[in-house]
Coordinates of C-alpha atoms in Angstrom, one line a residue:
M1 CA 17.0 5.5 -38.2
R2 CA 14.8 4.8 -41.1
K3 CA 13.5 2.5 -38.0
Q4 CA 12.4 5.9 -36.0
R5 CA 11.1 7.3 -39.1
R6 CA 9.0 4.0 -40.0
G7 CA 7.6 3.9 -36.2
S8 CA 7.3 7.7 -35.5
I9 CA 4.7 7.2 -39.1
A10 CA 3.6 4.2 -37.9
L11 CA 2.3 5.9 -34.7
T12 CA 1.0 9.1 -36.9
L13 CA -1.0 6.8 -38.6
L14 CA -2.4 5.2 -35.7
C15 CA -3.5 8.0 -34.3
A16 CA -5.2 9.4 -37.4
M17 CA -7.4 5.8 -38.0
A18 CA -8.7 6.7 -33.8
L19 CA -10.0 9.6 -34.4
L20 CA -11.8 8.2 -38.2
T21 CA -13.0 5.5 -36.3
A22 CA -14.5 7.0 -32.6
P23 CA -18.0 7.5 -31.9
G24 CA -19.8 9.5 -34.5
L25 CA -16.9 9.4 -37.5
A26 CA -17.7 5.9 -38.7
G27 CA -17.2 6.3 -42.5
G28 CA -15.3 9.9 -41.7
T29 CA -17.6 11.7 -40.7
A30 CA -18.2 13.7 -38.1
F31 CA -21.6 14.4 -36.6
A32 CA -23.0 18.0 -35.8
A33 CA -22.9 17.6 -31.3
P34 CA -24.8 20.3 -30.0
E35 CA -23.5 22.5 -28.6
P36 CA -23.4 22.3 -24.5
Q37 CA -24.6 25.6 -23.4
A38 CA -25.0 29.1 -24.8
G39 CA -22.4 31.2 -26.1
K40 CA -19.9 28.1 -25.2
S41 CA -18.8 25.5 -27.7
L42 CA -18.0 21.7 -26.8
E43 CA -13.5 23.0 -28.0
Q44 CA -14.0 25.8 -26.0
V45 CA -15.6 23.6 -23.1
R46 CA -12.4 20.8 -24.3
K47 CA -9.8 23.6 -22.7
E48 CA -12.0 24.6 -20.1
I49 CA -12.4 21.3 -19.0
E50 CA -8.3 20.8 -19.8
D51 CA -7.2 23.5 -17.4
L52 CA -8.9 22.7 -14.8
Y53 CA -6.6 19.4 -15.0
R54 CA -3.7 21.3 -15.8
Q55 CA -4.5 23.2 -12.9
A56 CA -5.0 19.8 -11.0
G57 CA -2.0 18.3 -12.0
T58 CA 0.1 21.1 -11.0
A59 CA -1.4 20.6 -7.3
T60 CA -0.6 17.0 -7.5
D61 CA 3.1 17.7 -8.1
A62 CA 3.1 20.1 -5.1
Y63 CA 1.5 17.7 -3.8
N64 CA 3.8 15.0 -3.6
L65 CA 6.2 17.0 -2.9
A66 CA 5.1 17.7 -0.1
E67 CA 4.2 14.3 1.1
S68 CA 8.0 13.2 0.0
E69 CA 9.6 16.2 2.4
T70 CA 6.9 15.4 5.0
R71 CA 9.0 11.4 4.6
T72 CA 11.9 12.6 5.1
Q73 CA 11.3 14.9 8.1
S74 CA 9.7 12.3 9.6
A75 CA 12.4 9.9 8.9
K76 CA 15.1 12.3 10.6
I77 CA 12.7 12.6 13.3
V78 CA 12.8 8.9 14.4
E79 CA 16.2 8.7 13.8
I80 CA 17.1 11.8 15.8
A81 CA 14.7 9.8 18.9
K82 CA 17.1 7.2 18.7
L83 CA 20.0 9.5 18.6
V84 CA 18.6 11.0 22.2
V85 CA 18.3 6.7 23.9
A86 CA 21.5 6.0 22.4
G87 CA 22.5 10.0 24.1
N88 CA 20.7 9.9 27.6
D89 CA 22.3 6.0 27.5
R90 CA 25.6 6.9 27.3
I91 CA 25.4 10.1 30.3
E92 CA 23.7 6.9 32.4
T93 CA 26.7 4.6 31.7
L94 CA 29.5 7.8 32.8
K95 CA 27.2 8.7 35.7
S96 CA 27.7 5.7 36.5
R97 CA 31.8 5.9 35.8
A98 CA 31.9 9.5 37.7
G99 CA 30.3 7.7 40.9
A100 CA 32.9 4.7 41.3
A101 CA 36.0 7.1 41.3
A102 CA 34.6 9.4 43.9
R103 CA 33.8 6.1 45.9
A104 CA 37.4 4.7 45.3
Q105 CA 38.5 8.6 45.4
Y106 CA 36.8 9.0 49.4
R107 CA 38.0 4.9 50.1
S108 CA 41.8 6.6 49.4
G109 CA 40.3 9.2 52.1
G110 CA 41.0 12.0 49.2
L111 CA 44.4 12.7 50.0
P112 CA 46.2 14.7 48.0
P113 CA 50.0 13.4 46.5
S114 CA 51.7 15.5 48.6
A115 CA 50.5 14.3 52.4
Q116 CA 50.5 11.0 50.9
L117 CA 54.4 10.7 50.7
A118 CA 55.0 12.4 53.7
L119 CA 52.7 9.6 55.8
S120 CA 54.2 7.0 52.9
N121 CA 57.1 4.8 54.5
N122 CA 58.4 3.6 51.9
P123 CA 58.8 7.0 48.9
V124 CA 58.8 3.8 46.0
Q125 CA 55.6 2.8 46.5
F126 CA 54.6 6.1 46.8
L127 CA 55.9 7.0 43.4
D128 CA 54.1 4.5 41.4
G129 CA 50.8 5.0 43.4
A130 CA 51.2 8.3 42.7
D131 CA 51.7 8.0 38.4
R132 CA 48.9 5.6 39.3
L133 CA 46.3 8.3 40.7
R134 CA 47.4 10.6 37.9
Q135 CA 46.3 8.7 35.2
G136 CA 42.6 8.2 37.2
E137 CA 42.4 12.1 37.3
K138 CA 42.9 11.9 33.6
A139 CA 40.6 9.6 33.3
T140 CA 38.2 11.3 35.3
S141 CA 38.8 14.5 33.2
D142 CA 38.5 12.8 29.4
L143 CA 35.1 11.3 31.6
L144 CA 33.8 14.5 32.9
S145 CA 34.9 16.1 29.0
E146 CA 33.2 12.7 27.3
L147 CA 29.4 13.5 29.2
N148 CA 29.5 17.4 29.1
R149 CA 30.3 16.5 24.5
T150 CA 27.0 14.6 24.9
Q151 CA 24.8 16.6 27.0
S152 CA 25.2 19.0 24.2
D153 CA 24.6 17.0 21.5
L154 CA 21.4 16.0 23.3
R155 CA 20.8 19.8 23.6
Q156 CA 21.8 20.3 19.7
Y157 CA 19.5 16.8 18.8
A158 CA 16.2 19.0 20.8
K159 CA 17.1 21.9 18.7
D160 CA 17.2 19.8 15.3
A161 CA 14.0 18.0 16.5
S162 CA 12.0 20.9 16.9
A163 CA 13.6 22.7 13.3
H164 CA 12.1 19.4 11.7
W165 CA 8.6 19.1 13.4
E166 CA 8.1 22.6 12.1
T167 CA 9.5 21.6 8.6
L168 CA 6.7 18.5 9.0
E169 CA 3.9 20.9 10.0
A170 CA 4.5 22.8 7.2
N171 CA 4.5 20.8 4.6
R172 CA 0.9 19.2 6.5
V173 CA -0.1 22.3 5.6
K174 CA 1.0 22.3 2.3
Q175 CA -0.4 18.8 1.7
E176 CA -4.1 19.5 2.8
A177 CA -3.6 23.5 1.0
S178 CA -2.8 20.8 -2.4
K179 CA -4.6 18.5 -1.8
K180 CA -8.5 20.9 -1.6
E181 CA -7.2 22.9 -4.5
I182 CA -6.6 19.3 -6.1
E183 CA -10.1 18.6 -5.4
Q184 CA -11.6 21.4 -6.0
K185 CA -10.1 21.5 -9.3
I186 CA -11.2 18.2 -10.3
K187 CA -14.3 18.2 -9.1
A188 CA -15.1 21.6 -11.3
A189 CA -13.8 19.7 -14.6
E190 CA -15.8 17.0 -13.4
E191 CA -19.3 19.9 -13.1
L192 CA -18.5 20.5 -16.1
E193 CA -17.9 17.7 -18.2
S194 CA -21.1 15.8 -16.5
K195 CA -22.8 18.4 -18.6
L196 CA -22.1 17.1 -21.7
E197 CA -24.6 14.9 -23.2
A198 CA -23.3 10.8 -24.5
E199 CA -23.0 12.3 -27.9
Q200 CA -21.4 15.1 -26.7
K201 CA -18.4 13.8 -24.8
A202 CA -17.9 11.2 -27.6
K203 CA -17.2 14.6 -29.2
L204 CA -15.0 15.8 -26.8
L205 CA -13.2 12.8 -26.4
Q206 CA -12.2 13.0 -30.2
L207 CA -11.5 16.7 -29.5
E208 CA -8.9 15.7 -27.3
Q209 CA -7.4 12.9 -29.9
E210 CA -7.8 15.3 -31.9
A211 CA -5.3 18.0 -30.4
Q212 CA -3.3 15.8 -29.7
Y213 CA -2.5 14.5 -33.4
K214 CA -2.5 17.3 -34.2
A215 CA 0.2 18.4 -32.5
Q216 CA 2.0 15.4 -32.5
T217 CA 1.6 16.1 -36.7
A218 CA 3.3 19.8 -35.9
W219 CA 6.2 18.3 -34.1
L220 CA 7.2 15.7 -36.9
S221 CA 7.1 18.0 -39.1
S222 CA 9.4 20.6 -37.6
G223 CA 12.0 17.4 -37.9
A224 CA 12.6 16.8 -34.5
L225 CA 13.0 13.2 -34.7
K226 CA 15.1 14.0 -38.1
D227 CA 18.8 13.8 -36.7
A228 CA 17.4 10.7 -33.9
T229 CA 20.9 9.2 -33.2
G230 CA 19.1 5.7 -32.3
A231 CA 21.0 5.3 -29.4
A232 CA 20.9 2.2 -28.2
T233 CA 18.4 2.0 -25.0
S234 CA 20.2 -0.1 -21.5
E235 CA 19.7 -3.0 -20.2
A236 CA 18.2 -0.2 -17.1
G237 CA 15.9 1.6 -19.6
K238 CA 14.6 -2.1 -21.1
K239 CA 13.2 -3.3 -17.8
A240 CA 11.9 0.6 -17.3
V241 CA 9.9 1.0 -20.5
A242 CA 8.5 -3.2 -20.6
F243 CA 6.9 -1.6 -16.7
A244 CA 5.6 1.1 -17.7
A245 CA 4.4 -0.8 -20.9
A246 CA 2.0 -3.1 -18.4
Q247 CA 1.1 -0.8 -16.6
I248 CA -1.6 0.3 -20.3
G249 CA -4.8 0.4 -18.9
K250 CA -4.5 1.7 -15.3
P251 CA -6.6 4.1 -14.1
Y252 CA -4.3 8.1 -13.0
V253 CA -5.1 8.6 -9.3
W254 CA -3.7 11.4 -8.8
G255 CA -1.1 11.1 -6.0
A256 CA -1.4 6.9 -6.5
V257 CA 2.1 5.0 -7.0
G258 CA 0.5 1.2 -8.0
P259 CA 0.4 -0.9 -8.4
D260 CA -3.4 -0.4 -9.1
S261 CA -3.4 3.7 -10.2
Y262 CA -1.0 6.0 -10.5
D263 CA 0.1 9.8 -11.5
C264 CA 2.8 10.5 -14.3
S265 CA 5.3 11.3 -11.8
G266 CA 3.9 8.2 -10.1
L267 CA 4.3 5.7 -13.1
T268 CA 7.6 7.0 -13.9
S269 CA 9.1 7.2 -11.1
Q270 CA 8.1 3.0 -10.4
A271 CA 9.4 2.2 -14.4
W272 CA 13.0 3.2 -13.3
R273 CA 12.6 1.7 -9.3
A274 CA 11.5 -1.7 -11.4
A275 CA 14.7 -1.1 -13.0
G276 CA 16.9 -1.1 -10.3
K277 CA 17.1 2.8 -10.1
T278 CA 15.7 5.3 -7.7
I279 CA 14.4 9.2 -8.9
P280 CA 12.9 11.6 -7.6
R281 CA 8.4 10.9 -6.7
T282 CA 7.4 14.8 -8.7
S283 CA 8.3 15.7 -12.4
Q284 CA 9.2 18.3 -11.3
E285 CA 12.1 17.0 -9.6
Q286 CA 13.2 14.0 -12.2
L287 CA 13.3 17.3 -14.0
G288 CA 17.0 17.7 -12.4
L289 CA 18.1 14.5 -13.6
P290 CA 20.8 14.4 -16.0
K291 CA 19.2 16.0 -19.3
V292 CA 19.9 14.1 -23.7
A293 CA 19.3 16.6 -26.7
I294 CA 15.8 15.2 -28.0
K295 CA 18.1 14.2 -31.1
D296 CA 19.3 11.9 -28.7
M297 CA 16.6 10.2 -27.0
R298 CA 16.5 7.0 -26.3
P299 CA 13.4 4.2 -24.8
G300 CA 13.2 4.5 -20.3
D301 CA 14.1 8.4 -20.4
L302 CA 11.6 10.6 -19.8
I303 CA 10.3 13.8 -20.7
I304 CA 9.2 16.9 -19.0
Y305 CA 6.2 18.6 -20.3
F306 CA 4.7 22.4 -20.0
D307 CA 6.5 25.4 -18.7
D308 CA 6.3 24.6 -15.0
A309 CA 7.3 21.0 -15.7
T310 CA 4.0 19.8 -14.4
H311 CA 3.9 16.3 -16.4
V312 CA 6.2 13.1 -17.5
G313 CA 5.9 10.3 -19.3
M314 CA 8.7 8.1 -20.8
Y315 CA 10.0 7.7 -23.7
V316 CA 9.5 4.7 -25.7
G317 CA 11.0 4.9 -28.7
D318 CA 9.3 6.1 -32.2
G319 CA 8.0 9.1 -30.7
A320 CA 6.1 7.8 -28.7
I321 CA 5.5 7.9 -25.0
I322 CA 3.9 5.8 -22.2
H323 CA 2.0 8.2 -19.2
A324 CA -0.8 8.9 -17.0
P325 CA -2.8 11.2 -18.8
R326 CA -5.3 12.9 -16.1
P327 CA -8.2 12.0 -13.6
G328 CA -10.8 9.9 -15.8
R329 CA -7.9 8.4 -18.2
N330 CA -6.5 5.4 -18.5
V331 CA -2.3 4.8 -18.8
T332 CA -2.1 5.0 -21.7
M333 CA 0.2 5.5 -25.4
T334 CA 0.4 8.5 -26.7
G335 CA 3.3 11.3 -29.5
A336 CA 5.9 12.5 -27.3
G337 CA 5.4 15.6 -29.6
S338 CA 1.4 15.8 -28.0
M339 CA 2.7 18.3 -25.6
P340 CA 4.4 21.2 -25.2
I341 CA 8.4 20.1 -24.4
K342 CA 10.3 21.1 -22.0
A343 CA 12.8 18.6 -21.5
V344 CA 14.0 15.5 -22.0
V345 CA 16.3 13.9 -19.2
R346 CA 17.7 10.3 -18.3
P347 CA 17.9 8.7 -15.3
D348 CA 20.7 6.6 -15.8
A349 CA 22.8 8.7 -17.6

């Protein structure tokens, strides 16, 4: 637990140093950046930009979910298509067998057993033939039953395929709507930021870091990690953390799952995939993984953020996470308490 506290303190000091060495803070003195617009402070602009990116993040989760469902529906349609082909082949085989049976009956004259008995000079031979005939009749009945079942299956496959196509189309519409919203929100945020001077952009970054630092400090001061157990990390968890750490510096791109860029849940899902564990694609789906208490967190666990579960980061120990923050930022390490925590989940519980 001492190691945990030392690491948390070290991370807090690291955040503080980042603030002190940020552009415009050399020597510990903040510059007075000009306001971006009349009547609107830079802090207000920062919050507005942050809110736009949060909305884009929400839309990104919706897009990713629709994309995942689209892949699922497409796979089901392909599976149904294979079943239809197999069913049609089976029907052709059954029809061929039925035709052979009909031809055989035609060759025997198609006489009923009573007539064949009357015409037979050898009752024993007839009885033996009658037994074979009964077997043949049962085989024909079974064949017809199987033919009906196969045809019924094909009708059901057609209904299933139609339902999956409808779902596929609905998901496509959702994807397009989410994509449009994402692009609109990001464009609005970028336009706001593009109006700032270089000095203001530097100040904006400083304010962003300062807000994260304050949130992390408040979280640690609340005693969130006071009773941390320092649970041992699993081997899979170590691999997931190593993968996430190797992605630091790569850009955030919405909908991306690597290897050159990631969104938040793209990073966590791929990290655990590299560790041999397949987990859901989106942060909202990842919320459904087994939950653990904050005091029991261990490296590799995922922290889900915000009430709508639209952001996720990987806990790496010592009060820190690795995450893909938002458009315009790269995969980085920051304080686990720098955003409102909704839940902690464990992929390999």
